[in-house]
Short mmCIF file of C-alpha atoms in Angstrom, two decimals:
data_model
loop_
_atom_site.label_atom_id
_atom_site.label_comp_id
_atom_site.label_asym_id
_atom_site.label_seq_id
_atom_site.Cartn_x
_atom_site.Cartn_y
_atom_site.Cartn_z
CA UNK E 12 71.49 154.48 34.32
CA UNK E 13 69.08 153.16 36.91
CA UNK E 14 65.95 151.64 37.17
CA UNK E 15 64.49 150.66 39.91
CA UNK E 16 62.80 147.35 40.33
CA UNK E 17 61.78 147.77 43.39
CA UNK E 18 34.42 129.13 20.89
CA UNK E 19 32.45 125.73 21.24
CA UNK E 20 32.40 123.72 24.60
CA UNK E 21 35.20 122.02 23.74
CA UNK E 22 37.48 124.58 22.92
CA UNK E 23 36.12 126.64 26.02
CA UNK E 24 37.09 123.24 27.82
CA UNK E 25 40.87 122.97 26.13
CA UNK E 26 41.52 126.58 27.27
CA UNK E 27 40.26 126.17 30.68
CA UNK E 28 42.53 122.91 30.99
CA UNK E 29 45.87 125.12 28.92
CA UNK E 30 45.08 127.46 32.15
CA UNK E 31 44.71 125.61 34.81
CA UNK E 32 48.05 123.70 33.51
CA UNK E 33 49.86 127.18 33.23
CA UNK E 34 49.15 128.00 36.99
CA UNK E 35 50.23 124.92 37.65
CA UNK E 36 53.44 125.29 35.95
CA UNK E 37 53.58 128.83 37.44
CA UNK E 38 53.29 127.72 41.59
CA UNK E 39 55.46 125.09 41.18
CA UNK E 40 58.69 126.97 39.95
CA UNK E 41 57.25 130.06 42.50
CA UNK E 42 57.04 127.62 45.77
CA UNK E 43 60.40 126.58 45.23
CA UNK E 44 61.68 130.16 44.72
CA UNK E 45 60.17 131.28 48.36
CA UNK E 46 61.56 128.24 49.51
CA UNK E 47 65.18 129.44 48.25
CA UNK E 48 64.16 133.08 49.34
CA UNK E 49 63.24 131.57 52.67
CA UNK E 50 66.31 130.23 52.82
CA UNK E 51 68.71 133.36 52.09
CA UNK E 52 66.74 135.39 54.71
CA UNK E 53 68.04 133.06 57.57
CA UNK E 54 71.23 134.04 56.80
CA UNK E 55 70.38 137.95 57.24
CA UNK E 56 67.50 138.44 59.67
CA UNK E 57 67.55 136.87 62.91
CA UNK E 58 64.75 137.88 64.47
CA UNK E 59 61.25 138.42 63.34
CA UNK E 60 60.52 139.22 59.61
CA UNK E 61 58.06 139.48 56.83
CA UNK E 62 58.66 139.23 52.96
CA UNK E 63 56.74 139.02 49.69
CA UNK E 64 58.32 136.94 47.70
CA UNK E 65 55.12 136.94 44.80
CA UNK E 66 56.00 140.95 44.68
CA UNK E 67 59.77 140.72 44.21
CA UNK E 68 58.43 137.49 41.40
CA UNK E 69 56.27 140.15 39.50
CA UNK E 70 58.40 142.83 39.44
CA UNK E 71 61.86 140.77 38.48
CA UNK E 72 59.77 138.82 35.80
CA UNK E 73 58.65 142.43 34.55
CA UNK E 74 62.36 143.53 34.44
CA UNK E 75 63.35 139.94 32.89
CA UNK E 76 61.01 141.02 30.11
CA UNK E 77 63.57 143.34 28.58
CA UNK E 78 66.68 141.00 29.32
CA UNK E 79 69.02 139.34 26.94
CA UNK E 80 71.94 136.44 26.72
CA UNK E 81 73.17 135.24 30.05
CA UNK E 82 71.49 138.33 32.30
CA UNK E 83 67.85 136.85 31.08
CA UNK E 84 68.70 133.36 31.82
CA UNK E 85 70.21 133.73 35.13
CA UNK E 86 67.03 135.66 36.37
CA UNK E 87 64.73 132.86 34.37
CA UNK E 88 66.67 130.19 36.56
CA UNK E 89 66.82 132.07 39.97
CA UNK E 90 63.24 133.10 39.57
CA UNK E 91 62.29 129.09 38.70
CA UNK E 92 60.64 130.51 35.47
CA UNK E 93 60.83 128.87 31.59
CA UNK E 94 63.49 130.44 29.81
CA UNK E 95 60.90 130.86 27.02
CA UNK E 96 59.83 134.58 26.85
CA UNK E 97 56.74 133.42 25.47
CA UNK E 98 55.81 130.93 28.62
CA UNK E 99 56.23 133.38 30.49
CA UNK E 100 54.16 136.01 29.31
CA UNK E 101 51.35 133.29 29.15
CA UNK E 102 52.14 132.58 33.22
CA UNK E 103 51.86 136.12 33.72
CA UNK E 104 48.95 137.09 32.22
CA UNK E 105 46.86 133.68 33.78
CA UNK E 106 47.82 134.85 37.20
CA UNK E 107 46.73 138.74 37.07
CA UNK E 108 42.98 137.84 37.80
CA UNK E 109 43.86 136.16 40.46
CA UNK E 110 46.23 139.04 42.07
CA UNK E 111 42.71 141.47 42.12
CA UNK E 112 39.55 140.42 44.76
CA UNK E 113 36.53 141.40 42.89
CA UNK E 114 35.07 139.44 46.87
CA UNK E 115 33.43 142.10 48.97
CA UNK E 116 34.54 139.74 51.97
CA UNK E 117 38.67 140.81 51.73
CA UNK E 118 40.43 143.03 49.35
CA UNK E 119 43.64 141.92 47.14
CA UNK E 120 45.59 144.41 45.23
CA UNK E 121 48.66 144.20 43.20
CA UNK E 122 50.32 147.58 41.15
CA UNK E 123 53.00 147.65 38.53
CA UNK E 124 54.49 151.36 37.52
CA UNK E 125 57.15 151.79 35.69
CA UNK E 126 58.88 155.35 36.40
CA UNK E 127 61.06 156.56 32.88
CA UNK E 128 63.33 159.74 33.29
CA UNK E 129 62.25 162.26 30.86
CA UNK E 130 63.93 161.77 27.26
CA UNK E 131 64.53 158.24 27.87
CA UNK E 132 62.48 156.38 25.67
CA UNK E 133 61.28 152.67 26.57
CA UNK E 134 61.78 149.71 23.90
CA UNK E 135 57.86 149.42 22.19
CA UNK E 136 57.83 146.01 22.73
CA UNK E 137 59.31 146.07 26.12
CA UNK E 138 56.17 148.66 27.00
CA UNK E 139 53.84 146.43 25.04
CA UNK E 140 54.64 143.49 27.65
CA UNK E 141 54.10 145.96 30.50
CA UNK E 142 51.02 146.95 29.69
CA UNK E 143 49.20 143.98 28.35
CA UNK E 144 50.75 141.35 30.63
CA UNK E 145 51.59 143.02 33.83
CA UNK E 146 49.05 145.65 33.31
CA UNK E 147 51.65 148.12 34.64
CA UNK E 148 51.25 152.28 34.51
CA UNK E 149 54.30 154.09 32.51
CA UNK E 150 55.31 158.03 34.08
CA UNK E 151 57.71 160.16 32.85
CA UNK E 152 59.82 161.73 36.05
CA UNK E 153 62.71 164.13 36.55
CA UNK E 154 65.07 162.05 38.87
CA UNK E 155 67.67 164.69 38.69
CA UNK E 156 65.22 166.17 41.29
CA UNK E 157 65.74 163.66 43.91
CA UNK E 158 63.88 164.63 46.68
CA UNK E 159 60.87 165.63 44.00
CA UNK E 160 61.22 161.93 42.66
CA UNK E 161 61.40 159.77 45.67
CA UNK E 162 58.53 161.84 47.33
CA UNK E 163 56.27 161.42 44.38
CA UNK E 164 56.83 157.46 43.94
CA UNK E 165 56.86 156.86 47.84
CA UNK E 166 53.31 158.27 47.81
CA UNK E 167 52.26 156.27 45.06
CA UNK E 168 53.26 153.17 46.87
CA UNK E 169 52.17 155.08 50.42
CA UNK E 170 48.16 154.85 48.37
CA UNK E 171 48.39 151.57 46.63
CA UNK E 172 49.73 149.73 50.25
CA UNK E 173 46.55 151.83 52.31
CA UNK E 174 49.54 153.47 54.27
CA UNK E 175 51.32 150.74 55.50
CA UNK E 176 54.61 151.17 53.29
CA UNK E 177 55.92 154.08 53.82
CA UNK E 178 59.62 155.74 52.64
CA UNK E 179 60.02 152.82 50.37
CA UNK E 180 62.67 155.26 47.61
CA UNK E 181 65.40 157.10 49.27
CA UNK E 182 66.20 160.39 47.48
CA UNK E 183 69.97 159.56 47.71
CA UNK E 184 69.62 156.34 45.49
CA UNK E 185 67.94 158.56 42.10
CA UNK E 186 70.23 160.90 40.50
CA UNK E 187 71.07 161.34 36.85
CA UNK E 188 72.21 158.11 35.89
CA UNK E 189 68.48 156.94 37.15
CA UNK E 190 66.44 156.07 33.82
CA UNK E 191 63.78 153.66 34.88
CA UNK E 192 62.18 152.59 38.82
CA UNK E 193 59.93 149.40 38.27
CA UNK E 194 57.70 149.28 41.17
CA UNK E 195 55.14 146.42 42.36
CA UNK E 196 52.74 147.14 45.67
CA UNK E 197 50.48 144.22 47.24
CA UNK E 198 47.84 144.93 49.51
CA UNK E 199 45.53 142.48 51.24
CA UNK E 200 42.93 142.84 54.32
CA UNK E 201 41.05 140.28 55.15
CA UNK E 202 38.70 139.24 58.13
CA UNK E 203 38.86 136.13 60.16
CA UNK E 204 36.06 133.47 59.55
CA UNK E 205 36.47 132.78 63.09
CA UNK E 206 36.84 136.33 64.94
CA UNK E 207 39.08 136.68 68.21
CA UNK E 208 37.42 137.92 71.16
CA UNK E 209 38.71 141.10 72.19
CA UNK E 210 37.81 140.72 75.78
CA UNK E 211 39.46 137.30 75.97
CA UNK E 212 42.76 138.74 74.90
CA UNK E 213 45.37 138.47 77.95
CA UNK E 214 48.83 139.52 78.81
CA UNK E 215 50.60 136.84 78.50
CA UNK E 216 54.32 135.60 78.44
CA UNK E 217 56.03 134.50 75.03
CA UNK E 218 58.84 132.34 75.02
CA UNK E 219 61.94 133.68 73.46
CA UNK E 220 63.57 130.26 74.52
CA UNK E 221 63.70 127.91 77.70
CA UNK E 222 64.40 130.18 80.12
CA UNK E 223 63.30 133.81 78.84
CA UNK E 224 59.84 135.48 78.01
CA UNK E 225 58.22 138.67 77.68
CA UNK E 226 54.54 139.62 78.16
CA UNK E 227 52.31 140.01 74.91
CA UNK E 228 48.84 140.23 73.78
CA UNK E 229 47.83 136.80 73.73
CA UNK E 230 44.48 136.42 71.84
CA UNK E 231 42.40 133.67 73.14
CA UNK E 232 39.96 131.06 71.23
CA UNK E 233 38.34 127.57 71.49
CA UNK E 234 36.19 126.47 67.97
CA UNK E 235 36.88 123.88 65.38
CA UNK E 236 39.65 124.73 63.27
CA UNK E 237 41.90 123.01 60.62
CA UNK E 238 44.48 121.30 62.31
CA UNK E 239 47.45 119.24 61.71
CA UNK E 240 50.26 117.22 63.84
CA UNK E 241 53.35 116.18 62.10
CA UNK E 242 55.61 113.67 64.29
CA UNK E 243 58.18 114.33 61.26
CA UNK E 244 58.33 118.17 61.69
CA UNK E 245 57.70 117.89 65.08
CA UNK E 246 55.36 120.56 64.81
CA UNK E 247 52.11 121.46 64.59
CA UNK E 248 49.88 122.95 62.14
CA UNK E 249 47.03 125.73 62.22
CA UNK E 250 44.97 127.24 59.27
CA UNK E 251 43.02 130.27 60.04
CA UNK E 252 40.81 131.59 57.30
CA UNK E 253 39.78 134.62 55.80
CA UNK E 254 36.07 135.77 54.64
CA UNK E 255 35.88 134.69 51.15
CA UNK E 256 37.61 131.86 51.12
CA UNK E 257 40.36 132.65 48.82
CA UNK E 258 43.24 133.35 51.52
CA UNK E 259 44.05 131.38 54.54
CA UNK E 260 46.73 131.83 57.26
CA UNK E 261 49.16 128.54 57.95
CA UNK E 262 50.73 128.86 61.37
CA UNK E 263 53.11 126.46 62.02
CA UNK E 264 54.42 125.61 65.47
CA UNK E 265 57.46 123.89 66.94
CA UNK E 266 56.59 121.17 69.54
CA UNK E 267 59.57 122.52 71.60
CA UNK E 268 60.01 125.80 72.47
CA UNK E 269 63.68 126.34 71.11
CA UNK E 270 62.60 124.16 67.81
CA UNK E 271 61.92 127.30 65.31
CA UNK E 272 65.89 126.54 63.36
CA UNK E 273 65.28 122.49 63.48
CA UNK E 274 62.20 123.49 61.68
CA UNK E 275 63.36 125.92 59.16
CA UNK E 276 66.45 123.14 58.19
CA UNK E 277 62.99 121.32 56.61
CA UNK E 278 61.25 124.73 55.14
CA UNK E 279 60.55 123.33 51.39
CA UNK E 280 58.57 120.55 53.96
CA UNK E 281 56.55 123.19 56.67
CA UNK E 282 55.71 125.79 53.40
CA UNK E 283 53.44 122.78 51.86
CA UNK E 284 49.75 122.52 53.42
CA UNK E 285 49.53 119.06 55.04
CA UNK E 286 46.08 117.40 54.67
CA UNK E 287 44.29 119.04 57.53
CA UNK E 288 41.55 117.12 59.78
CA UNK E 289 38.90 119.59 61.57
CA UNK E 290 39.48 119.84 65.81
CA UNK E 291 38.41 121.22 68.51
CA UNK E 292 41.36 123.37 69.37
CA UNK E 293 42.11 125.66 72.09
CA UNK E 294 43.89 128.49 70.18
CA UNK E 295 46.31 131.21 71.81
CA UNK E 296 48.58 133.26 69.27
CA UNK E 297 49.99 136.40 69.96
CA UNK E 298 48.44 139.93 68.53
CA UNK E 299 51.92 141.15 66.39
CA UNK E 300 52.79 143.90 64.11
CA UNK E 301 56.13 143.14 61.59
CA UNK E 302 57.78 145.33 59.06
CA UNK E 303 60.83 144.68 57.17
CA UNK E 304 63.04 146.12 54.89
CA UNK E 305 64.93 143.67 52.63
CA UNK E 306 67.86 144.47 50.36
CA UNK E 307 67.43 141.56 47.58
CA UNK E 308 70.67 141.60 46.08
CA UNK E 309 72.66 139.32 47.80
CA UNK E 310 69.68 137.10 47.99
CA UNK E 311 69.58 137.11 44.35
CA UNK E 312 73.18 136.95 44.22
CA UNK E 313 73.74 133.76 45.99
CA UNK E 314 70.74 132.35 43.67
CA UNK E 315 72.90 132.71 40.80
CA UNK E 316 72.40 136.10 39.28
CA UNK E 317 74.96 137.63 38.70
CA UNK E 318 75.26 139.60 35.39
CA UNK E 319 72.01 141.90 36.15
CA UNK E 320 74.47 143.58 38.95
CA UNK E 321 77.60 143.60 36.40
CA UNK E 322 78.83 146.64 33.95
CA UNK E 323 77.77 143.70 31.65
CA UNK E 324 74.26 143.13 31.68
CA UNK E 325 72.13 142.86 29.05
CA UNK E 326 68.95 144.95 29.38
CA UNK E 327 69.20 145.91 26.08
CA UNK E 328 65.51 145.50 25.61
CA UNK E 329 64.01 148.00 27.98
CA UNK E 330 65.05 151.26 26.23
CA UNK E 331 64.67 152.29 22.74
CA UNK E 332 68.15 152.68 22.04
CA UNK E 333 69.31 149.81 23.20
CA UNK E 334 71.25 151.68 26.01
CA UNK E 335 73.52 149.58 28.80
CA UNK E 336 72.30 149.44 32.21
CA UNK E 337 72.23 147.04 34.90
CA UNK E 338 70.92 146.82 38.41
CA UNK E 339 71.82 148.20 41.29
CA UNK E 340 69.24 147.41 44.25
CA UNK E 341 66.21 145.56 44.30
CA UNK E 342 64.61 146.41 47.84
CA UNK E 343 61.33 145.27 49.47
CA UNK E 344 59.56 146.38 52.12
CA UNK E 345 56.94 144.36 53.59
CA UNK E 346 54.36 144.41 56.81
CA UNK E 347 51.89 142.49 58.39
CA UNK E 348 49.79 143.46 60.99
CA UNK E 349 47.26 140.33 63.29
CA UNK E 350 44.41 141.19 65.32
CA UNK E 351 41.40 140.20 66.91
CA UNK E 352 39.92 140.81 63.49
CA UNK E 353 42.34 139.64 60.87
CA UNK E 354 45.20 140.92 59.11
CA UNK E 355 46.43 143.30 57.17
CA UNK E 356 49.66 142.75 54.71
CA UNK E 357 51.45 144.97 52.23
CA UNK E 358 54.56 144.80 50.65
CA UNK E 359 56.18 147.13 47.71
CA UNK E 360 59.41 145.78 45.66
CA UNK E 361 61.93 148.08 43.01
CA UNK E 362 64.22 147.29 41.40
CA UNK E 363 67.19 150.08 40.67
CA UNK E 364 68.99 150.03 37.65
CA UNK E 365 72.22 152.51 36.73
CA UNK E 366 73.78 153.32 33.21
CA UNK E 367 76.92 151.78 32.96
CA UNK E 368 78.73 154.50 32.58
CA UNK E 369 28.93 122.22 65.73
CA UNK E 370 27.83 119.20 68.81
CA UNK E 371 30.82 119.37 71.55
CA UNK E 372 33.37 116.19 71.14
CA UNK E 373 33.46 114.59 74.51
CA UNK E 374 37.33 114.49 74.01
CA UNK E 375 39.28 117.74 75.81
CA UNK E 376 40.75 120.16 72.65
CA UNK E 377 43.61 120.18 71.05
CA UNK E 378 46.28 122.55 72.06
CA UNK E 379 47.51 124.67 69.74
CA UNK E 380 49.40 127.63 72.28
CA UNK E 381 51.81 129.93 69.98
CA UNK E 382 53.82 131.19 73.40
CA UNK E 383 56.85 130.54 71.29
CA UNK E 384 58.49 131.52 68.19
CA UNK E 385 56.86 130.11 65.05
CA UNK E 386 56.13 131.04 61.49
CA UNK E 387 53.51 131.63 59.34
CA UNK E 388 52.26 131.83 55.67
CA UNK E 389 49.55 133.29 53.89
CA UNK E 390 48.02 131.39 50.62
CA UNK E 391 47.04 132.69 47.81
CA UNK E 392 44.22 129.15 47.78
CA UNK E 393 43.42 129.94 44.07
CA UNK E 394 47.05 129.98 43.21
CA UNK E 395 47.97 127.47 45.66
CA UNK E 396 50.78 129.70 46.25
CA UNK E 397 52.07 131.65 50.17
CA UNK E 398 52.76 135.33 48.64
CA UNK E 399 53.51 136.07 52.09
CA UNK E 400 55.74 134.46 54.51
CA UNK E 401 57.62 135.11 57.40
CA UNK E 402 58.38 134.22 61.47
CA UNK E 403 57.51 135.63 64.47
CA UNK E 404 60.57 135.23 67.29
CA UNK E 405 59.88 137.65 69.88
CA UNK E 406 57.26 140.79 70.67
#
């Protein structure tokens, strides 16, 4: 079949503390799993690209749930999680607060569904852990009526992404194997602390190396930002951030213009915040608009799973009657959009599954001129996680 993945002080004190060491536990094993994601994507998208990796972590952890033997602990490893189902769960359900802005200043969304072809019933306990931990919506659907199907979950997404995702099911991959489509959707808006000027935005050229360029929007800014040199990346670092506090954009910079693959040989290095100093800096970053579609598998693949694709996985967990299936995509599509104003970023993942069968410093600014490719992050700050990342090569 398929499924697509796509008390007293003191105690109040102790679980406050258990928390806080939970989320801990949580970004570390997630940081290095972009890093590895990172990684992967070099080898399969040359030019510019965008990609969730927090959405593709939510919704494989929500498949993992109903994993056994060797399929569960391949996913546990590649996804940096603790083998213990229990752990996990706890992880899971300290993060979800976090994933939802109750700030009037931005707005962060995340959506679980779950999408069950009628007659298949799901495992209770395997619902139980949707619900209560991922706090994900269950539908029965007809996939035998493809077009029907895909139309109906591609709006869903289409309404929890505010439009941006769009097409994110093709009819072609539900038919009547299809038993279950996972689905996780992340939104987020936010507004710059430190607004660009419209009227100072310029054509200007962009570096695709040395010798070439083409002519972009270039927004255009001089204020006191966060700002960070590293001789050892040869780089430079940016943080731009959003009303509220919560989120912050990290650009990072190559000193040379043809230094964005020196840089990404050190990316478990340029995706940790240095410790920023506040500058005057004269800011010029292009205005840009990404989308991209990622097929997961062979990411996932060359991070060691390798039973969830197999005629032998173990899923036995998600349906009632303890029916074989296994995967067969896992496919993200993410955007980003930077303006004058902000940005806007969405990203949907499934996962398919098939039966087996201030004063003026006297001192001139800094320079911080993005005319050449660079990359970027957004953070998650209460996380202390980037749950989106991706590079920006050419306009």
């Amino acid at each position: 079949m398929k499924c697509l993945l796509l008390l007293a002080f003191g105690l109040l004190s102790s679980t406050f503390a258990q928390e806080s060491q939970i989320l801990k536990e949580f970004s570390t094993g997630y940081n290095i799993f972009t890093t590895d994601v990172y990684k992967e994507l070099l080898k399969y998208y040359p030019g510019n690209f965008i990609v969730c990796p927090l959405s593709a972590d939510i919704v494989l952890a929500l498949t993992n749930s109903g994993a056994q033997g060797e399929t569960a602990k391949e996913l546990s490893n590649a996804l940096r999680l603790p083998e213990d189902p229990d752990k996990v769960r706890e992880m899971f359900k300290a993060i979800s607060p976090n994933l939802q802005s109750t700030n009037r200043n931005y707005t962060l969304s995340t959506a679980n569904k779950i999408y069950v072809k009628k007659g298949f019933e799901i495992d209770d306990k395997f619902k139980n852990v949707a619900v209560d931990v991922f706090d994900a919506e269950i539908q029965n659907i007809d996939f035998t009526r493809n077009q029907e199907a895909a139309r109906e979950i591609n709006q869903w997404v289409e309404d929890k992404t505010h439009k941006k995702i769009h097409n994110l099911i093709r009819p072609d991959s539900l038919d009547e194997d299809t038993r279950t489509v996972l689905i996780n959707a992340i939104y987020f808006h936010g507004k710059w602390v430190k607004e660009f000027k419209k009227h100072d935005t310029l054509k200007l050229p962009f570096y695709l190396n040395s010798k070439d360029h083409k002519e972009t929007n270039m927004m255009l800014a001089t204020n006191k930002y966060e700002y960070y040199e590293s001789p050892e990346l040869n780089a430079k670092f940016l943080k731009l951030d959003y009303e509220g506090g919560d989120v912050s954009m990290h650009i990072v910079l190559p000193n040379e213009k043809e230094g964005l693959a020196a840089l990404e040989e050190k990316i478990s290095d340029v995706l940790i915040p240095p410790e920023y100093g506040y500058e005057k800096v004269s800011v010029m970053i292009p205005k840009f608009k990404t989308e991209t579609k990622i097929q997961f598998k062979p990411i996932l693949q060359a991070l060691g799973v390798k039973h969830a694709f197999k005629d032998d996985a173990n899923f036995l967990g998600i349906g009632a009657h303890q029916e074989a299936i296994k995967i067969s995509e896992v496919v993200q599509k993410a955007f980003i959009e930077v303006d004058e104003k902000g940005t806007t970023a969405a990203a949907a993942t499934g996962v398919l599954q098939i039966v087996v069968t201030s004063l003026q410093p006297v001192k001139p600014p800094k320079l911080f001129h993005a005319d050449h490719p660079f990359l970027f992050y957004l953070r998650l700050n209460t996380l202390g996680v980037n749950f989106f990342v991706g590079r920006y090569k050419s306009p």
